[in-house]
XYZ file of C-alpha atoms in Angstrom:
699
model
C 7.847 24.103 -1.317
C 10.862 24.569 0.982
C 10.258 26.111 4.395
C 12.690 27.647 6.848
C 13.742 25.474 9.779
C 12.662 28.180 12.215
C 9.011 27.453 11.385
C 9.342 23.955 12.721
C 11.256 25.119 15.797
C 8.365 27.467 16.616
C 5.756 24.704 16.196
C 7.853 22.208 18.133
C 8.378 24.675 20.998
C 4.702 25.583 21.104
C 3.637 21.974 21.376
C 6.312 21.250 23.973
C 4.846 24.065 26.073
C 1.874 21.810 26.790
C 4.123 19.848 29.148
C 3.827 22.732 31.567
C 0.052 22.322 31.614
C 0.188 18.949 33.367
C -1.789 19.797 36.477
C -4.021 16.753 36.750
C -3.245 13.113 37.336
C -4.188 10.985 34.375
C -7.202 8.761 34.600
C -7.221 5.174 33.435
C -7.121 5.036 29.655
C -10.453 3.649 28.558
C -8.972 2.668 25.206
C -7.083 -0.176 26.880
C -10.349 -1.798 27.909
C -11.719 -1.803 24.366
C -11.848 -4.841 22.141
C -8.429 -5.107 20.485
C -10.125 -5.391 17.096
C -11.348 -1.812 17.581
C -8.009 -0.292 18.642
C -5.584 1.144 16.068
C -2.130 2.648 16.476
C -1.120 3.756 12.953
C -3.248 6.879 12.621
C -1.760 8.660 15.654
C 1.141 6.386 16.738
C -0.789 5.938 19.979
C -3.575 3.556 20.947
C -6.921 4.954 19.819
C -10.382 3.502 19.478
C -11.243 3.204 15.779
C -14.651 4.866 16.041
C -13.181 7.912 17.828
C -10.613 8.832 15.155
C -11.002 12.017 13.098
C -9.214 10.363 10.146
C -10.450 7.930 7.469
C -9.098 4.568 8.654
C -9.861 1.011 7.538
C -9.209 -1.889 9.903
C -9.028 -5.531 8.772
C -9.166 -7.905 11.779
C -7.614 -11.371 11.937
C -11.009 -13.063 11.861
C -11.694 -11.611 8.403
C -8.313 -12.843 7.172
C -9.041 -16.351 8.449
C -12.583 -16.614 7.126
C -11.758 -15.386 3.622
C -8.956 -17.909 3.208
C -6.501 -15.447 1.640
C -2.773 -16.080 1.959
C -1.213 -12.793 0.816
C -1.670 -9.117 1.671
C -2.648 -7.993 -1.846
C -5.594 -10.411 -1.901
C -7.343 -8.950 1.150
C -6.588 -5.307 0.303
C -8.328 -5.616 -3.070
C -11.641 -6.182 -1.251
C -11.576 -2.913 0.745
C -13.394 0.328 -0.101
C -11.283 2.900 -1.923
C -8.347 0.496 -2.355
C -7.585 -0.925 -5.796
C -4.862 -3.314 -6.891
C -3.780 -1.831 -10.217
C -1.922 -3.705 -12.956
C 0.965 -1.986 -14.660
C 0.319 -0.893 -18.240
C 1.974 -4.058 -19.495
C 1.188 -7.562 -18.313
C 4.124 -8.759 -16.260
C 5.005 -5.221 -15.237
C 3.889 -5.682 -11.658
C 0.907 -4.649 -9.560
C 0.484 -1.715 -7.221
C -1.965 -0.577 -4.567
C -3.989 2.583 -5.194
C -5.744 4.538 -2.419
C -8.208 7.320 -3.275
C -6.793 7.292 -6.799
C -3.242 7.892 -5.515
C -0.639 5.561 -7.006
C 1.424 3.068 -5.005
C 4.550 5.282 -5.153
C 2.950 7.377 -2.400
C 1.618 4.567 -0.196
C 3.883 3.637 2.715
C 3.827 -0.021 3.812
C 4.861 -0.855 7.383
C 5.249 -3.997 9.480
C 4.807 -3.246 13.173
C 5.409 0.430 12.441
C 8.661 0.174 10.447
C 8.920 0.736 6.660
C 9.404 -1.885 3.955
C 11.729 -1.112 1.026
C 12.336 -2.626 -2.413
C 10.047 -1.364 -5.160
C 9.702 -2.330 -8.814
C 8.344 0.374 -11.136
C 7.305 2.218 -7.969
C 5.208 -0.736 -6.815
C 5.932 -2.603 -3.612
C 5.044 -6.242 -4.265
C 2.422 -6.911 -1.588
C 2.400 -10.626 -2.392
C 5.697 -10.707 -0.455
C 3.717 -10.492 2.774
C 2.072 -13.632 4.149
C -0.959 -13.082 6.381
C -0.667 -16.173 8.587
C 0.734 -14.304 11.603
C -1.123 -11.012 11.171
C -3.286 -9.775 14.056
C -4.811 -6.911 12.061
C -4.141 -4.566 9.151
C -4.599 -0.810 9.500
C -4.973 1.522 6.506
C -4.851 5.296 6.943
C -6.159 7.125 3.882
C -4.884 10.513 2.807
C -1.649 12.394 3.532
C 0.247 11.037 6.541
C 3.550 12.814 5.994
C 3.187 14.665 9.311
C 4.048 11.398 11.087
C 5.689 9.149 8.522
C 7.433 11.362 5.953
C 7.219 11.827 2.217
C 6.571 8.200 1.270
C 3.240 8.454 3.116
C 1.971 11.184 0.820
C -1.148 9.190 -0.090
C -1.637 6.874 2.880
C -0.197 4.180 5.119
C -0.722 0.421 5.312
C 0.493 -1.023 8.619
C 0.684 -4.786 9.194
C 0.358 -5.584 12.911
C 1.681 -9.033 13.818
C 0.405 -11.245 16.616
C 1.729 -11.127 20.163
C 1.977 -14.107 22.540
C -0.894 -14.066 25.029
C -1.157 -17.540 26.584
C 1.137 -19.085 29.189
C 0.613 -22.414 27.422
C 2.377 -23.222 24.181
C -0.075 -22.423 21.385
C 0.257 -22.637 17.663
C -1.144 -23.725 14.330
C -0.106 -25.784 11.334
C -1.884 -25.373 8.017
C -1.618 -26.303 4.360
C -3.516 -24.803 1.453
C -3.642 -26.252 -2.069
C -5.065 -24.267 -4.971
C -5.302 -24.108 -8.745
C -2.057 -23.685 -10.736
C -0.426 -26.069 -8.234
C -0.340 -23.296 -5.668
C 0.870 -24.833 -2.409
C 1.053 -22.828 0.804
C 2.173 -24.248 4.175
C 2.807 -22.424 7.422
C 3.392 -23.050 11.087
C 3.203 -20.667 14.042
C 4.162 -20.987 17.719
C 3.738 -18.545 20.606
C 3.957 -18.519 24.387
C 4.158 -16.195 27.378
C 6.472 -17.386 30.161
C 6.296 -14.804 32.909
C 8.158 -11.713 31.743
C 9.268 -13.352 28.483
C 7.222 -14.054 25.389
C 7.875 -15.186 21.847
C 6.015 -15.707 18.569
C 7.559 -17.710 15.718
C 6.208 -18.057 12.187
C 7.306 -19.901 9.045
C 5.573 -19.871 5.652
C 6.310 -21.567 2.331
C 4.561 -20.802 -0.958
C 5.105 -22.414 -4.340
C 3.275 -22.111 -7.635
C 3.562 -23.338 -11.214
C 2.869 -19.785 -12.367
C 0.369 -18.631 -14.952
C 0.601 -18.428 -18.736
C -1.889 -15.853 -20.040
C -0.383 -15.756 -23.538
C 0.219 -19.338 -24.767
C 1.295 -18.111 -28.200
C 4.164 -16.114 -26.730
C 7.423 -17.523 -25.431
C 7.710 -17.922 -21.667
C 5.058 -17.527 -18.977
C 3.253 -14.360 -17.918
C 3.866 -15.211 -14.248
C 6.819 -17.531 -13.758
C 6.819 -20.523 -11.386
C 8.030 -19.470 -7.953
C 8.978 -20.669 -4.509
C 9.264 -18.379 -1.496
C 9.833 -18.617 2.234
C 8.987 -16.305 5.121
C 10.613 -16.781 8.524
C 9.920 -14.432 11.406
C 10.389 -14.231 15.134
C 8.973 -11.769 17.659
C 10.376 -11.603 21.195
C 9.071 -9.660 24.209
C 10.637 -9.096 27.623
C 9.204 -7.125 30.542
C 12.342 -6.193 32.460
C 10.433 -4.219 35.111
C 7.345 -2.116 35.600
C 9.103 0.723 33.813
C 10.939 -1.129 31.031
C 9.948 -3.640 28.366
C 11.790 -4.708 25.232
C 10.549 -5.890 21.836
C 12.743 -7.375 19.114
C 11.903 -8.972 15.803
C 13.568 -10.558 12.814
C 11.969 -11.353 9.471
C 13.445 -12.994 6.393
C 11.764 -13.408 3.016
C 13.399 -15.307 0.171
C 11.947 -15.958 -3.268
C 13.172 -17.570 -6.461
C 11.518 -17.699 -9.874
C 11.952 -20.510 -12.380
C 12.987 -18.328 -15.309
C 13.798 -19.942 -18.648
C 17.435 -19.391 -19.648
C 18.297 -17.678 -16.386
C 17.434 -17.083 -12.751
C 15.626 -14.505 -10.643
C 15.951 -14.267 -6.870
C 15.020 -11.770 -4.180
C 15.517 -11.503 -0.426
C 14.112 -9.195 2.232
C 15.651 -8.962 5.721
C 14.131 -6.853 8.526
C 15.597 -6.433 12.030
C 13.886 -4.343 14.694
C 14.758 -3.571 18.330
C 12.563 -1.362 20.508
C 12.802 -0.511 24.201
C 9.776 1.052 25.891
C 10.356 3.119 28.999
C 7.612 4.271 31.374
C 9.296 6.787 33.688
C 5.881 7.764 35.054
C 2.239 6.901 34.565
C 1.992 9.901 32.239
C 5.017 9.323 30.040
C 6.147 6.671 27.602
C 9.477 6.816 25.730
C 10.301 4.454 22.867
C 13.854 3.889 21.639
C 13.990 2.063 18.328
C 16.657 0.712 15.977
C 15.642 -0.653 12.580
C 17.636 -2.209 9.746
C 16.373 -3.615 6.465
C 18.127 -4.999 3.411
C 16.312 -5.868 0.191
C 18.108 -7.554 -2.702
C 17.254 -8.961 -6.113
C 19.424 -10.791 -8.587
C 18.164 -11.494 -12.080
C 20.229 -13.081 -14.840
C 19.273 -14.151 -18.351
C 21.552 -16.048 -20.746
C 21.423 -16.862 -24.447
C 20.566 -20.591 -24.653
C 22.558 -20.992 -27.854
C 25.962 -19.570 -26.946
C 25.458 -19.275 -23.159
C 26.097 -15.512 -23.362
C 24.916 -13.398 -20.434
C 22.155 -11.144 -21.778
C 20.984 -9.522 -18.544
C 22.599 -9.133 -15.127
C 20.294 -7.083 -12.921
C 21.329 -6.767 -9.265
C 19.557 -4.575 -6.691
C 20.796 -4.055 -3.124
C 18.985 -1.508 -0.947
C 19.798 -0.934 2.723
C 18.125 1.280 5.310
C 19.233 1.874 8.907
C 17.041 4.051 11.123
C 17.354 4.971 14.800
C 14.282 6.765 16.177
C 13.090 8.085 19.548
C 9.429 8.808 20.371
C 7.869 10.356 23.466
C 4.176 10.198 24.361
C 3.041 12.351 27.268
C -0.529 12.368 28.612
C -1.372 15.085 31.098
C -5.054 14.192 31.236
C -7.312 11.449 29.933
C -6.828 10.984 26.159
C -4.915 14.276 25.769
C -1.516 13.263 24.437
C 1.529 15.112 23.189
C 3.810 13.049 20.945
C 7.334 14.122 20.034
C 9.904 12.217 18.021
C 12.932 12.303 15.826
C 15.138 10.003 13.830
C 17.878 9.551 11.280
C 17.717 7.624 7.999
C 20.851 6.151 6.432
C 20.077 4.624 3.042
C 22.127 3.163 0.212
C 21.254 1.630 -3.141
C 23.696 -0.409 -5.173
C 22.125 -1.345 -8.487
C 23.648 -2.708 -11.646
C 21.275 -0.514 -13.652
C 22.840 2.594 -12.056
C 26.294 3.885 -12.877
C 27.373 4.338 -9.234
C 26.432 3.416 -5.682
C 23.790 5.853 -4.436
C 23.768 6.928 -0.788
C 21.909 9.578 1.153
C 20.864 10.426 4.680
C 18.070 12.444 6.225
C 17.043 13.696 9.644
C 13.531 14.364 10.857
C 11.546 15.668 13.811
C 7.815 15.372 14.352
C 5.314 16.622 16.891
C 1.636 15.877 17.399
C -0.910 17.035 19.954
C -4.072 14.959 20.397
C -6.537 16.761 22.660
C -10.208 17.217 23.512
C -11.299 20.852 23.974
C -14.719 19.517 24.945
C -16.466 16.213 25.488
C -17.678 16.234 21.883
C -14.637 17.606 20.075
C -11.322 15.875 19.382
C -8.493 17.645 17.539
C -5.172 16.253 16.342
C -2.578 18.781 15.147
C 0.920 17.881 14.081
C 3.852 18.518 11.788
C 7.030 16.847 10.625
C 10.275 18.461 9.503
C 12.584 16.556 7.118
C 16.108 17.566 6.190
C 17.519 15.532 3.291
C 21.057 15.372 1.954
C 19.825 15.575 -1.645
C 16.699 17.764 -1.471
C 15.452 20.924 0.188
C 14.213 20.748 3.778
C 10.464 20.341 4.057
C 7.693 20.865 6.601
C 4.579 18.661 6.460
C 1.747 19.914 8.717
C -1.633 18.267 9.297
C -4.725 18.921 11.388
C -7.757 16.684 11.960
C -10.927 17.072 13.977
C -13.973 15.039 14.977
C -17.168 16.457 16.480
C -19.875 14.230 17.978
C -23.276 15.583 16.988
C -24.915 12.863 19.096
C -23.881 9.579 20.726
C -24.367 7.893 17.353
C -23.499 10.542 14.751
C -20.237 12.409 14.234
C -18.621 14.614 11.600
C -14.873 14.532 10.975
C -12.358 16.158 8.683
C -8.643 16.530 8.050
C -6.249 18.517 5.906
C -2.556 17.836 5.410
C 0.295 18.563 3.023
C 3.174 16.487 1.768
C 6.276 16.519 -0.385
C 8.066 13.960 -2.541
C 11.157 14.511 -4.677
C 12.065 12.375 -7.706
C 13.664 9.166 -6.501
C 16.722 7.564 -8.006
C 14.637 5.078 -9.946
C 12.744 7.866 -11.673
C 16.012 9.571 -12.581
C 18.517 6.835 -13.413
C 16.728 3.529 -14.057
C 17.742 1.746 -17.259
C 15.911 -1.571 -17.211
C 14.715 -4.198 -19.667
C 12.839 -7.155 -18.220
C 13.843 -10.050 -20.431
C 11.991 -12.617 -18.302
C 8.762 -10.586 -18.126
C 8.181 -10.140 -21.836
C 10.859 -7.615 -22.735
C 9.350 -4.288 -21.650
C 11.777 -1.455 -20.810
C 11.751 1.402 -18.279
C 14.029 4.461 -18.462
C 14.610 7.155 -15.861
C 14.369 10.745 -17.016
C 18.137 11.308 -17.043
C 18.791 8.307 -19.293
C 15.647 7.993 -21.434
C 17.032 9.831 -24.469
C 20.093 7.572 -24.612
C 17.927 4.507 -23.955
C 15.530 5.267 -26.809
C 18.451 5.943 -29.147
C 20.035 2.615 -28.204
C 16.818 0.710 -28.935
C 16.471 2.495 -32.266
C 20.048 1.640 -33.222
C 19.338 -2.012 -32.383
C 16.158 -2.040 -34.460
C 13.958 -2.873 -31.444
C 11.400 -0.046 -31.785
C 8.176 -0.256 -33.782
C 7.028 3.324 -33.136
C 7.776 6.347 -30.951
C 4.833 7.645 -28.898
C 6.261 11.031 -27.823
C 7.930 14.033 -29.360
C 11.698 13.311 -29.453
C 12.338 16.880 -28.262
C 10.604 16.040 -24.955
C 13.013 13.216 -24.092
C 15.292 14.112 -21.199
C 13.294 17.091 -19.915
C 14.037 17.501 -16.183
C 11.615 16.204 -13.559
C 10.418 18.547 -10.813
C 9.635 17.663 -7.216
C 6.051 16.947 -6.184
C 3.915 18.665 -3.569
C 0.353 17.970 -2.469
C -2.484 19.023 -0.197
C -5.114 16.483 0.834
C -8.590 17.027 2.298
C -11.025 14.542 3.860
C -14.475 15.413 5.209
C -17.198 12.990 6.238
C -19.692 11.662 8.737
C -19.963 8.402 10.661
C -23.000 6.738 12.197
C -23.039 3.878 14.717
C -26.117 2.538 16.440
C -26.384 -1.042 17.589
C -26.189 -3.373 14.600
C -25.722 -0.637 12.005
C -22.652 1.435 11.203
C -22.161 3.681 8.188
C -19.802 6.315 6.943
C -19.463 8.798 4.103
C -16.152 10.471 3.267
C -15.467 13.128 0.651
C -11.838 13.548 -0.367
C -9.657 15.663 -2.601
C -5.909 15.432 -3.182
C -4.220 18.216 -5.146
C -0.800 17.435 -6.614
C 1.613 19.758 -8.295
C 4.219 18.228 -10.588
C 2.949 14.688 -10.037
C 5.426 12.149 -11.410
C 3.668 9.421 -13.344
C 4.580 6.735 -15.874
C 3.871 6.999 -19.573
C 4.616 5.002 -22.699
C 7.553 6.398 -24.650
C 7.565 3.879 -27.479
C 6.243 0.537 -28.695
C 8.737 -2.242 -29.217
C 8.741 -4.633 -32.124
C 8.115 -7.568 -29.739
C 4.711 -6.150 -28.749
C 5.899 -4.749 -25.414
C 6.352 -1.095 -24.478
C 9.022 1.348 -23.356
C 8.050 3.339 -20.250
C 9.348 6.615 -18.888
C 8.396 9.277 -16.338
C 6.706 12.628 -16.699
C 5.509 15.514 -14.519
C 1.812 16.229 -14.781
C 1.771 19.904 -13.870
C -1.388 20.021 -11.799
C -3.230 16.809 -10.996
C -6.061 16.106 -8.597
C -8.031 13.108 -7.389
C -11.369 13.680 -5.752
C -14.432 11.691 -4.945
C -16.576 10.034 -2.348
C -16.428 6.839 -0.305
C -19.440 5.161 1.287
C -19.280 2.278 3.777
C -22.192 0.390 5.333
C -22.185 -2.536 7.775
C -25.324 -4.255 9.045
C -25.770 -7.233 11.350
C -29.192 -8.572 10.359
C -29.044 -11.213 13.057
C -26.430 -12.516 15.450
C -24.902 -14.790 12.821
C -25.215 -12.736 9.626
C -23.067 -9.709 8.803
C -23.499 -7.711 5.596
C -21.220 -4.930 4.431
C -20.717 -2.851 1.336
C -18.509 -0.063 0.103
C -18.481 2.243 -2.902
C -15.987 4.760 -4.259
C -16.651 7.461 -6.838
C -13.385 8.793 -8.243
C -12.396 11.634 -10.555
C -8.725 12.030 -11.434
C -7.572 14.668 -13.916
C -4.600 16.597 -15.179
C -5.727 20.207 -14.764
C -3.495 21.574 -17.506
C -4.707 19.066 -20.089
C -8.333 19.736 -19.136
C -7.742 23.451 -19.629
C -6.228 22.704 -23.035
C -9.408 20.842 -23.996
C -11.593 23.721 -22.835
C -9.476 26.037 -24.994
C -9.953 23.780 -28.033
C -6.281 22.808 -28.257
C -6.520 18.991 -28.105
C -7.468 16.735 -31.024
C -7.933 13.025 -31.651
C -8.718 10.741 -34.565
C -12.157 9.151 -34.557
C -11.503 5.426 -35.211
C -14.866 5.022 -36.956
C -14.883 8.017 -39.289
C -11.066 8.313 -39.409
C -11.529 12.069 -39.110
C -9.626 14.373 -36.750
C -11.967 15.832 -34.122
C -11.539 18.533 -31.491
C -12.020 16.995 -28.033
C -14.779 18.145 -25.710
C -14.444 18.126 -21.925
C -16.692 15.056 -21.774
C -14.195 13.181 -23.985
C -11.465 13.405 -21.341
C -11.633 10.190 -19.317
C -8.999 11.098 -16.722
C -5.708 9.713 -15.459
C -4.568 6.253 -16.459
C -5.463 3.155 -14.457
C -8.234 4.886 -12.493
C -11.790 3.560 -12.486
C -14.675 5.942 -11.995
C -16.609 3.424 -9.890
C -15.488 0.640 -7.561
C -17.770 -1.424 -5.363
C -17.475 -4.242 -2.846
C -20.180 -6.351 -1.200
C -19.593 -8.947 1.524
C -21.781 -11.406 3.410
C -20.401 -13.409 6.356
C -22.620 -16.081 7.899
C -21.924 -18.147 11.015
C -23.595 -21.584 11.339
C -23.257 -22.537 15.047
C -25.162 -25.823 14.718
C -22.605 -27.011 12.164
C -19.666 -25.257 13.819
C -19.107 -23.684 10.411
C -19.057 -20.388 8.551
C -19.317 -19.193 4.952
C -18.869 -15.925 3.131
C -19.457 -14.427 -0.289
C -17.508 -11.358 -1.480
C -17.892 -9.347 -4.664
C -15.549 -6.693 -6.014
C -16.494 -4.553 -9.014
C -14.251 -2.206 -10.945
C -15.596 -0.071 -13.776
C -13.638 0.379 -16.978
C -10.261 2.087 -16.983
C -7.675 3.067 -19.562
C -4.084 1.882 -19.467
C -2.361 4.588 -21.506
C -2.644 7.290 -24.170
C -2.523 5.540 -27.545
C -3.343 8.354 -29.983
C -0.484 10.669 -29.071
C -2.393 13.704 -27.733
C -0.968 13.388 -24.219
C -4.126 12.308 -22.390
C -6.545 9.423 -22.047
C -9.686 10.142 -24.047
C -12.696 8.180 -25.230
C -11.090 7.658 -28.649
C -8.156 5.709 -27.190
C -8.149 1.941 -27.624
C -6.397 1.036 -24.360
C -9.505 0.585 -22.199
C -10.165 -2.478 -20.073
C -13.887 -3.097 -19.692
C -15.450 -3.104 -16.254
C -15.558 -6.450 -14.487
C -16.599 -8.210 -11.296
C -14.689 -10.732 -9.209
C -16.706 -13.006 -6.940
C -14.994 -14.933 -4.124
C -16.551 -17.670 -2.016
C -15.319 -19.507 1.072
C -16.752 -22.171 3.370
C -15.109 -23.412 6.570
C -15.968 -26.017 9.204
C -14.328 -27.000 12.485
C -13.720 -30.737 12.924
C -12.915 -32.426 16.232
C -12.435 -29.007 17.898
C -8.822 -28.486 16.788
C -9.093 -28.994 13.009
C -10.546 -26.559 10.503
C -11.342 -27.500 6.910
C -11.853 -24.684 4.434
C -12.815 -24.722 0.763
C -13.433 -21.893 -1.640
C -13.187 -20.306 -5.034
C -11.637 -16.982 -5.996
C -12.958 -15.394 -9.184
C -15.917 -17.743 -9.065
C -17.318 -16.418 -12.373
C -14.014 -17.257 -14.137
C -13.476 -13.717 -15.431
C -10.413 -13.351 -17.670
C -10.827 -10.240 -19.808
C -8.282 -9.187 -22.390
C -5.345 -6.816 -22.517
C -5.805 -4.089 -25.164
C -2.038 -3.512 -25.268
C -1.290 -7.062 -26.393
C 0.610 -7.464 -29.640
C -1.468 -7.882 -32.789
C -2.802 -11.422 -33.320
C -1.927 -12.319 -29.723
C -4.562 -12.431 -26.986
C -3.316 -11.720 -23.483
C -5.687 -12.068 -20.552
C -5.651 -9.704 -17.592
C -6.786 -12.363 -15.100
C -5.825 -16.038 -14.861
C -9.412 -17.157 -14.273
C -11.004 -19.143 -11.468
C -8.861 -20.403 -8.609
C -10.173 -23.232 -6.424
C -8.598 -23.954 -3.063
C -8.837 -26.248 -0.061
C -7.136 -25.643 3.284
C -6.628 -27.765 6.378
C -5.609 -26.086 9.635
C -4.689 -27.645 12.988
C -4.612 -25.473 16.105
C -3.213 -26.430 19.486
């Protein structure tokens, strides 16, 4: 839906009018006195106490990261309510993060408030992000386009890194060894020296990889080595000015048979914070990121180059933000920026460039002591797509000091990206699966047929090349929260309505047992459900928590077709064609109806130790339509059975400065099987149990 620019001008002017209402001197912000583990910045781009927010937000503090013993972002996210790490429909095709049933294409990932780029099959590889220097992780669920643009259609994950706090030099050195010869070492240093502060971090990870299909050539996950280097620098020039700068470099190489695969990720950020008065803060920010990959595969017999896949994406973004508080916790935020982006990819015919401009406004105010309202909107003007307005409003009402009700509604927009239009990719090192953008899928399928690489076609040939439409959505969240002493609980009901959702589908099966993937609009899709969270401190040293998500995700048009008796399937037992009933429609691919997590953290002061046990359950889900009727039904044979992963960790402090930690991930050694594996070949969906031991020295 394209909206006239005048609409945004009116909203922007109306919000700006609140400046004239500044009649009272601001009081001291009570948020600043809160425990830092309870303060979040992502949801509103201002400091807010977690319990006071009208939005569904999950916060993962540093202590949880340390006690669980995880080393990468994807590992800790998989244990949170309503967040699922989803495998691609083919093993080796990557892994994405799903929030409230919304795919990873619509989840924006930030580090210290700036976006990460470089996606494969729409998935941003979260294993690129080490957790050793993370202070906390903030996850905002539901549409966040009003602040962060179209990529935040389904939510935002913001990684907040540590700041230097001590005038003495402090740091840590650690090494972790795990199954599959997984070796992870890191070192961190930080110090405050008057007005200057710095935080340095280095991380190295190596692994022998995993082979889940011994009968097939190559490994499912190739051996790898990667490095992360980062520096954060702070300077307080005066009472009214402070400067923050950061640099991060990630480099990774895979040991690929008959070739090489490398990737790099560079992020540079410079931000100046101005405080012209006690009421006003202005942030000036410059951000540059460059993500590259280079993958080559050669024929071992004649040394012929079979694949040369290069990817070079750059983003440069200047942005200005203004926060103005004219009374305690009533804040008007205004901002604008410019995106310059380019993508040079060997799988595209030409260099792709585009630019966009945006403005956003948000007013966070309290009409009464019990009511908090946040209203905002963002206007995006893109060189390739129609201009768009993304409004959002949220509210929280305190029924009592312990019980509150909160809700939000917001809209978003996302156009087809260049990958979905022009990608022409075959992953030789990952098993040989192929992915075609809509504009090239007809030619790609024809080429594979001419080469004799196809076993069967899964779609009507007349549908190949049909144009993709842009996507729009409206998201709703409504729930209650309860906090009283040692007990906190929350219930959130959500619904996200998409029009023209772009999703992946299987176009054809290849003769090597892999698949050919393409993109399709699902005319009207929705995800809806319920999330429940409960945390209880039974005693000072024992914390229990649990979370549950109920999810329904359907294509409305296909469900209507079933109700009208227009969809059929073959019963694999009777081999008869049957007309599907509504109960036969399972829903969208890769979505589980039920997910559950349970955690127990126990402190043992007498031993100077701690232990924890975490369980994650995911009910069964289907990977793709296998019987050709255009939906996932109970007669398909692509279902992965429900499973549980149990993780255990035990840590003890030795001689004050040393910490020894041992644990097991996937303690029950679950492996499962991939229903899309080639005939007579078993492919697991999980590598099994992983044991680890970690030694950390702090100074």
